[in-house]
């Protein structure tokens, strides 16, 4: 009746991409189609900001905003908590290109990331689903030869921030973790091939 202690409590199971893999993943969608522009913007937000699939799917156009002249993402996280994440310049560029091509930048209350086809209802003004985000990431990951899900991009974002000397409490804040121990689980600096 005695339970064995858990092993590897200080390390999570989610892998993080190396820098070269992350760059290849971000370059995988074509830059000359609306789908490619949208997918690059999605991958960029996931890779640079470490959002959860559900958080990305719930973003509205108005959630890309300026705070003290610095562009931010207003993220609706777990437990109805709202946090503001500074927008990386590359993500800002990808979002701008996508919104210009999609033509819904004036629809402040509308979904930021929308499906391009909807075989069920035909409505294209609704948000992309978290499952759609998962399938999108898996598809591009397969294209570059890695088997990862969307959550690996969250671990990649956290690891990259820590690698570039970001304070772990700041990383905890923009990942939306209540406990810093959870943030430490995303640190893959010791297991990356670089």
CSV table of C-alpha atoms in Angstrom, one decimal:
chain,number,residue,atom,x,y,z
A,1,UNK,CA,0.0,0.0,0.0
A,2,UNK,CA,3.0,2.3,-0.1
A,3,UNK,CA,3.2,4.7,-3.0
A,4,UNK,CA,6.5,5.2,-4.7
A,5,UNK,CA,7.8,8.8,-4.8
A,6,UNK,CA,7.5,10.6,-8.0
A,7,UNK,CA,10.7,10.9,-10.1
A,8,UNK,CA,12.0,14.1,-11.8
A,9,UNK,CA,9.7,16.5,-10.0
A,10,UNK,CA,12.0,19.4,-10.9
A,11,UNK,CA,11.8,18.9,-14.6
A,12,UNK,CA,8.8,19.0,-16.9
A,13,UNK,CA,8.2,16.6,-19.8
A,14,UNK,CA,7.5,19.2,-22.6
A,15,UNK,CA,10.4,19.6,-25.0
A,16,UNK,CA,11.8,23.0,-26.1
A,17,UNK,CA,12.9,23.7,-29.6
A,18,UNK,CA,16.5,24.8,-30.4
A,19,UNK,CA,17.0,28.3,-31.9
A,20,UNK,CA,17.5,26.9,-35.5
A,21,UNK,CA,14.4,24.8,-35.2
A,22,UNK,CA,12.3,27.7,-33.9
A,23,UNK,CA,13.6,29.9,-36.9
A,24,UNK,CA,12.7,27.1,-39.3
A,25,UNK,CA,9.2,26.7,-37.8
A,26,UNK,CA,8.6,30.4,-38.0
A,27,UNK,CA,9.7,30.4,-41.7
A,28,UNK,CA,7.6,27.3,-42.6
A,29,UNK,CA,4.3,29.1,-43.6
A,30,UNK,CA,4.4,30.8,-47.0
A,31,UNK,CA,4.7,34.6,-46.8
A,32,UNK,CA,2.6,35.3,-49.9
A,33,UNK,CA,-0.8,34.0,-48.8
A,34,UNK,CA,-3.3,35.0,-46.2
A,35,UNK,CA,-3.1,31.6,-44.6
A,36,UNK,CA,0.7,31.9,-44.4
A,37,UNK,CA,0.6,35.4,-42.9
A,38,UNK,CA,-1.9,34.3,-40.3
A,39,UNK,CA,0.0,31.1,-39.4
A,40,UNK,CA,3.3,33.1,-39.1
A,41,UNK,CA,1.6,35.5,-36.8
A,42,UNK,CA,0.2,32.7,-34.7
A,43,UNK,CA,3.6,30.9,-34.5
A,44,UNK,CA,5.3,34.1,-33.7
A,45,UNK,CA,2.9,34.9,-30.8
A,46,UNK,CA,3.4,31.4,-29.5
A,47,UNK,CA,7.2,31.3,-29.9
A,48,UNK,CA,7.9,34.8,-28.6
A,49,UNK,CA,5.3,35.1,-25.9
A,50,UNK,CA,4.5,31.6,-24.6
A,51,UNK,CA,0.8,31.9,-24.7
A,52,UNK,CA,-1.4,28.8,-24.1
A,53,UNK,CA,-3.5,27.7,-27.1
A,54,UNK,CA,-6.7,28.8,-25.3
A,55,UNK,CA,-5.2,32.2,-24.6
A,56,UNK,CA,-4.2,32.7,-28.2
A,57,UNK,CA,-7.6,31.6,-29.5
A,58,UNK,CA,-9.4,34.1,-27.2
A,59,UNK,CA,-7.4,37.1,-28.3
A,60,UNK,CA,-9.5,39.9,-29.8
A,61,UNK,CA,-8.2,42.6,-32.2
A,62,UNK,CA,-8.5,45.2,-29.3
A,63,UNK,CA,-6.1,43.0,-27.2
A,64,UNK,CA,-3.2,44.3,-29.3
A,65,UNK,CA,-2.8,47.7,-27.5
A,66,UNK,CA,-0.3,50.3,-26.5
A,67,UNK,CA,0.6,50.8,-22.8
A,68,UNK,CA,2.9,53.8,-22.2
A,69,UNK,CA,3.8,53.8,-25.9
A,70,UNK,CA,4.9,50.2,-25.8
A,71,UNK,CA,2.8,47.6,-27.8
A,72,UNK,CA,1.3,44.9,-25.6
A,73,UNK,CA,-0.9,41.9,-25.8
A,74,UNK,CA,-3.8,41.8,-23.3
A,75,UNK,CA,-4.0,38.1,-22.5
A,76,UNK,CA,-7.0,36.5,-20.8
A,77,UNK,CA,-5.4,33.7,-18.8
A,78,UNK,CA,-6.5,30.9,-16.5
A,79,UNK,CA,-8.8,31.8,-13.7
A,80,UNK,CA,-10.1,34.9,-15.5
A,81,UNK,CA,-6.8,36.7,-14.8
A,82,UNK,CA,-5.7,39.4,-17.3
A,83,UNK,CA,-2.1,40.1,-17.9
A,84,UNK,CA,-0.2,42.4,-20.2
A,85,UNK,CA,2.7,41.0,-22.2
A,86,UNK,CA,5.0,43.4,-24.1
A,87,UNK,CA,4.8,42.6,-27.8
A,88,UNK,CA,8.0,41.5,-29.4
A,89,UNK,CA,8.9,43.5,-32.6
A,90,UNK,CA,8.9,40.5,-34.8
A,91,UNK,CA,5.4,39.5,-33.5
A,92,UNK,CA,4.2,43.0,-34.0
A,93,UNK,CA,5.4,42.9,-37.6
A,94,UNK,CA,3.8,39.5,-38.3
A,95,UNK,CA,0.5,40.6,-36.7
A,96,UNK,CA,0.5,43.9,-38.7
A,97,UNK,CA,1.0,42.0,-42.0
A,98,UNK,CA,-1.7,39.5,-41.2
A,99,UNK,CA,-4.3,42.1,-40.1
A,100,UNK,CA,-3.6,44.3,-43.2
A,101,UNK,CA,-4.1,41.3,-45.5
A,102,UNK,CA,-7.1,39.9,-43.6
A,103,UNK,CA,-8.8,43.3,-43.5
A,104,UNK,CA,-10.4,43.0,-40.0
A,105,UNK,CA,-8.1,45.4,-38.1
A,106,UNK,CA,-11.1,47.8,-37.6
A,107,UNK,CA,-13.2,45.1,-36.0
A,108,UNK,CA,-11.9,45.7,-32.4
A,109,UNK,CA,-14.3,43.3,-30.8
A,110,UNK,CA,-13.7,40.6,-33.4
A,111,UNK,CA,-11.4,37.6,-33.0
A,112,UNK,CA,-7.8,38.3,-33.8
A,113,UNK,CA,-7.1,34.9,-35.4
A,114,UNK,CA,-9.9,33.6,-37.5
A,115,UNK,CA,-10.3,30.5,-39.6
A,116,UNK,CA,-10.0,30.9,-43.4
A,117,UNK,CA,-12.6,28.2,-44.1
A,118,UNK,CA,-15.5,27.0,-41.9
A,119,UNK,CA,-17.1,23.9,-43.4
A,120,UNK,CA,-19.6,23.6,-40.5
A,121,UNK,CA,-21.3,27.0,-40.3
A,122,UNK,CA,-19.5,28.9,-43.0
A,123,UNK,CA,-18.9,31.8,-40.6
A,124,UNK,CA,-15.4,33.3,-40.9
A,125,UNK,CA,-15.7,35.9,-38.2
A,126,UNK,CA,-15.3,33.5,-35.2
A,127,UNK,CA,-12.1,32.7,-33.5
A,128,UNK,CA,-9.8,29.9,-34.4
A,129,UNK,CA,-10.3,27.1,-31.9
A,130,UNK,CA,-7.6,25.8,-29.5
A,131,UNK,CA,-7.7,22.5,-31.4
A,132,UNK,CA,-7.2,24.4,-34.7
A,133,UNK,CA,-4.1,26.0,-33.1
A,134,UNK,CA,-2.8,22.6,-32.0
A,135,UNK,CA,-3.3,21.1,-35.5
A,136,UNK,CA,-1.6,24.1,-37.1
A,137,UNK,CA,1.5,23.8,-34.9
A,138,UNK,CA,1.6,20.0,-35.4
A,139,UNK,CA,1.4,20.4,-39.2
A,140,UNK,CA,4.2,22.9,-39.5
A,141,UNK,CA,6.3,21.0,-37.0
A,142,UNK,CA,6.0,17.8,-39.1
A,143,UNK,CA,6.9,19.9,-42.2
A,144,UNK,CA,10.3,20.8,-40.6
A,145,UNK,CA,10.8,17.3,-39.2
A,146,UNK,CA,10.0,17.6,-35.5
A,147,UNK,CA,7.2,16.0,-33.5
A,148,UNK,CA,6.0,18.6,-31.0
A,149,UNK,CA,2.7,20.2,-30.0
A,150,UNK,CA,1.8,23.8,-29.3
A,151,UNK,CA,2.8,23.5,-25.6
A,152,UNK,CA,6.4,23.0,-26.7
A,153,UNK,CA,6.4,26.5,-28.0
A,154,UNK,CA,5.5,27.8,-24.5
A,155,UNK,CA,8.6,25.9,-23.1
A,156,UNK,CA,10.7,27.3,-26.0
A,157,UNK,CA,9.6,30.9,-25.2
A,158,UNK,CA,10.4,30.5,-21.5
A,159,UNK,CA,13.7,28.8,-22.1
A,160,UNK,CA,14.8,31.5,-24.7
A,161,UNK,CA,13.9,34.3,-22.2
A,162,UNK,CA,15.9,32.6,-19.4
A,163,UNK,CA,18.8,32.0,-21.8
A,164,UNK,CA,18.9,35.7,-22.6
A,165,UNK,CA,19.2,36.6,-19.0
A,166,UNK,CA,15.5,37.4,-18.3
A,167,UNK,CA,14.6,37.4,-14.6
A,168,UNK,CA,12.7,34.3,-13.8
A,169,UNK,CA,10.0,36.3,-11.9
A,170,UNK,CA,9.4,38.3,-15.1
A,171,UNK,CA,9.1,35.1,-17.1
A,172,UNK,CA,6.6,33.8,-14.4
A,173,UNK,CA,4.6,37.0,-14.8
A,174,UNK,CA,4.2,36.9,-18.6
A,175,UNK,CA,3.6,33.1,-18.6
A,176,UNK,CA,0.8,33.7,-16.1
A,177,UNK,CA,2.0,31.2,-13.5
A,178,UNK,CA,0.8,31.6,-9.9
A,179,UNK,CA,3.9,29.8,-8.6
A,180,UNK,CA,7.5,30.2,-9.7
A,181,UNK,CA,8.1,26.5,-9.3
A,182,UNK,CA,5.8,26.0,-12.3
A,183,UNK,CA,8.0,28.4,-14.3
A,184,UNK,CA,11.1,26.4,-13.4
A,185,UNK,CA,9.5,23.3,-15.0
A,186,UNK,CA,9.7,25.2,-18.4
A,187,UNK,CA,13.4,25.9,-18.1
A,188,UNK,CA,15.1,23.6,-20.7
A,189,UNK,CA,18.5,25.3,-20.8
A,190,UNK,CA,20.3,22.1,-19.6
A,191,UNK,CA,18.7,19.8,-22.1
A,192,UNK,CA,19.1,21.9,-25.3
A,193,UNK,CA,21.7,20.7,-27.8
A,194,UNK,CA,23.2,24.2,-28.2
